[in-house]
Amino acid sequence: MKLVYFAWVRERIGKAEEVVTPPAGTETVADLVAWLSGRGEEYAYAFENVGIVRAAIDRVHAKPDAPIAGATEIAFFPPMTGG
């Protein structure tokens, strides 16, 4: 699956996107974040406050308990503001 990182999440991880194969048992966005956080200090830093980082599965906003099975792309980004 393709992971895409935006704004300061991208800056902290050091890449805009990557293709990964999460391990068995990685079933939700929260599981994916937990796995990513263990991949290195840059990921741990990006996801240090999991309540802030938002996710989208195939361009649809998703909650942490959303299943990721069959997802083509998962994006991670900070909260957005605007008007």
PDB file of C-alpha atoms in Angstrom:
ATOM      1  CA  MET A   1       0.000   0.000   0.000  1.00  0.00           C
ATOM      2  CA  LYS A   2       1.109   3.530  -0.696  1.00  0.00           C
ATOM      3  CA  LEU A   3       1.525   5.925   2.210  1.00  0.00           C
ATOM      4  CA  VAL A   4       1.569   9.660   1.586  1.00  0.00           C
ATOM      5  CA  TYR A   5       2.730  12.219   4.130  1.00  0.00           C
ATOM      6  CA  PHE A   6       1.855  15.921   4.147  1.00  0.00           C
ATOM      7  CA  ALA A   7       3.115  19.107   5.833  1.00  0.00           C
ATOM      8  CA  TRP A   8       5.073  18.603   9.067  1.00  0.00           C
ATOM      9  CA  VAL A   9       4.364  14.859   9.061  1.00  0.00           C
ATOM     10  CA  ARG A  10       6.349  14.688   5.788  1.00  0.00           C
ATOM     11  CA  GLU A  11       9.078  16.914   7.210  1.00  0.00           C
ATOM     12  CA  ARG A  12       9.493  14.793  10.327  1.00  0.00           C
ATOM     13  CA  ILE A  13       9.556  11.484   8.442  1.00  0.00           C
ATOM     14  CA  GLY A  14      11.787  12.882   5.712  1.00  0.00           C
ATOM     15  CA  LYS A  15       9.854  11.626   2.712  1.00  0.00           C
ATOM     16  CA  ALA A  16       6.664  12.500   0.882  1.00  0.00           C
ATOM     17  CA  GLU A  17       5.540   8.941   0.192  1.00  0.00           C
ATOM     18  CA  GLU A  18       6.512   5.302   0.316  1.00  0.00           C
ATOM     19  CA  VAL A  19       5.143   1.866  -0.479  1.00  0.00           C
ATOM     20  CA  VAL A  20       4.931  -0.509   2.477  1.00  0.00           C
ATOM     21  CA  THR A  21       3.664  -3.963   3.341  1.00  0.00           C
ATOM     22  CA  PRO A  22       2.456  -3.830   6.934  1.00  0.00           C
ATOM     23  CA  PRO A  23       2.785  -7.008   8.983  1.00  0.00           C
ATOM     24  CA  ALA A  24      -0.091  -9.407   9.568  1.00  0.00           C
ATOM     25  CA  GLY A  25      -2.452  -8.119  12.222  1.00  0.00           C
ATOM     26  CA  THR A  26      -2.253  -4.523  11.035  1.00  0.00           C
ATOM     27  CA  GLU A  27      -5.969  -4.028  10.506  1.00  0.00           C
ATOM     28  CA  THR A  28      -6.799  -0.405  11.332  1.00  0.00           C
ATOM     29  CA  VAL A  29      -5.336   3.068  10.905  1.00  0.00           C
ATOM     30  CA  ALA A  30      -4.329   2.957  14.582  1.00  0.00           C
ATOM     31  CA  ASP A  31      -2.538  -0.375  14.044  1.00  0.00           C
ATOM     32  CA  LEU A  32      -0.707   1.102  11.059  1.00  0.00           C
ATOM     33  CA  VAL A  33       0.374   4.155  13.048  1.00  0.00           C
ATOM     34  CA  ALA A  34       1.611   1.919  15.876  1.00  0.00           C
ATOM     35  CA  TRP A  35       3.651  -0.148  13.409  1.00  0.00           C
ATOM     36  CA  LEU A  36       5.039   2.940  11.690  1.00  0.00           C
ATOM     37  CA  SER A  37       6.003   4.475  15.042  1.00  0.00           C
ATOM     38  CA  GLY A  38       8.260   1.507  15.668  1.00  0.00           C
ATOM     39  CA  ARG A  39      10.106   1.856  12.365  1.00  0.00           C
ATOM     40  CA  GLY A  40      12.507   4.547  13.568  1.00  0.00           C
ATOM     41  CA  GLU A  41      12.821   7.764  15.491  1.00  0.00           C
ATOM     42  CA  GLU A  42      11.612   9.882  12.568  1.00  0.00           C
ATOM     43  CA  TYR A  43       8.311   7.958  12.506  1.00  0.00           C
ATOM     44  CA  ALA A  44       8.032   8.010  16.296  1.00  0.00           C
ATOM     45  CA  TYR A  45       8.530  11.784  16.180  1.00  0.00           C
ATOM     46  CA  ALA A  46       5.906  12.252  13.442  1.00  0.00           C
ATOM     47  CA  PHE A  47       3.330  10.193  15.323  1.00  0.00           C
ATOM     48  CA  GLU A  48       4.300  11.164  18.886  1.00  0.00           C
ATOM     49  CA  ASN A  49       0.863  12.680  19.453  1.00  0.00           C
ATOM     50  CA  VAL A  50      -1.452  10.304  17.614  1.00  0.00           C
ATOM     51  CA  GLY A  51      -4.498  12.367  18.532  1.00  0.00           C
ATOM     52  CA  ILE A  52      -3.322  15.188  16.280  1.00  0.00           C
ATOM     53  CA  VAL A  53      -2.351  13.412  13.053  1.00  0.00           C
ATOM     54  CA  ARG A  54      -5.249  12.822  10.671  1.00  0.00           C
ATOM     55  CA  ALA A  55      -5.594  10.053   8.105  1.00  0.00           C
ATOM     56  CA  ALA A  56      -7.399   9.504   4.826  1.00  0.00           C
ATOM     57  CA  ILE A  57      -7.957   6.148   3.186  1.00  0.00           C
ATOM     58  CA  ASP A  58      -8.180   6.423  -0.589  1.00  0.00           C
ATOM     59  CA  ARG A  59      -8.812  10.175  -0.178  1.00  0.00           C
ATOM     60  CA  VAL A  60     -11.637   9.818   2.365  1.00  0.00           C
ATOM     61  CA  HIS A  61     -11.041  11.004   5.929  1.00  0.00           C
ATOM     62  CA  ALA A  62     -10.779   8.056   8.303  1.00  0.00           C
ATOM     63  CA  LYS A  63     -10.842   7.574  12.060  1.00  0.00           C
ATOM     64  CA  PRO A  64      -8.187   5.567  13.907  1.00  0.00           C
ATOM     65  CA  ASP A  65     -10.449   2.508  14.103  1.00  0.00           C
ATOM     66  CA  ALA A  66     -11.103   2.477  10.335  1.00  0.00           C
ATOM     67  CA  PRO A  67     -10.097  -0.780   8.643  1.00  0.00           C
ATOM     68  CA  ILE A  68      -7.273  -0.529   6.113  1.00  0.00           C
ATOM     69  CA  ALA A  69      -7.874  -3.828   4.281  1.00  0.00           C
ATOM     70  CA  GLY A  70      -7.970  -3.215   0.532  1.00  0.00           C
ATOM     71  CA  ALA A  71      -6.715   0.367   0.800  1.00  0.00           C
ATOM     72  CA  THR A  72      -4.639   1.587  -2.119  1.00  0.00           C
ATOM     73  CA  GLU A  73      -3.419   4.796  -0.483  1.00  0.00           C
ATOM     74  CA  ILE A  74      -3.349   6.092   3.061  1.00  0.00           C
ATOM     75  CA  ALA A  75      -2.428   9.709   3.679  1.00  0.00           C
ATOM     76  CA  PHE A  76      -1.315  11.256   6.959  1.00  0.00           C
ATOM     77  CA  PHE A  77      -1.506  14.978   7.664  1.00  0.00           C
ATOM     78  CA  PRO A  78      -1.815  17.464  10.523  1.00  0.00           C
ATOM     79  CA  PRO A  79      -5.131  19.124  11.378  1.00  0.00           C
ATOM     80  CA  MET A  80      -6.215  21.678   8.835  1.00  0.00           C
ATOM     81  CA  THR A  81      -7.497  25.150   9.436  1.00  0.00           C
ATOM     82  CA  GLY A  82      -8.831  27.656   7.047  1.00  0.00           C
ATOM     83  CA  GLY A  83     -11.771  29.614   5.996  1.00  0.00           C
TER      84      GLY A  83
END
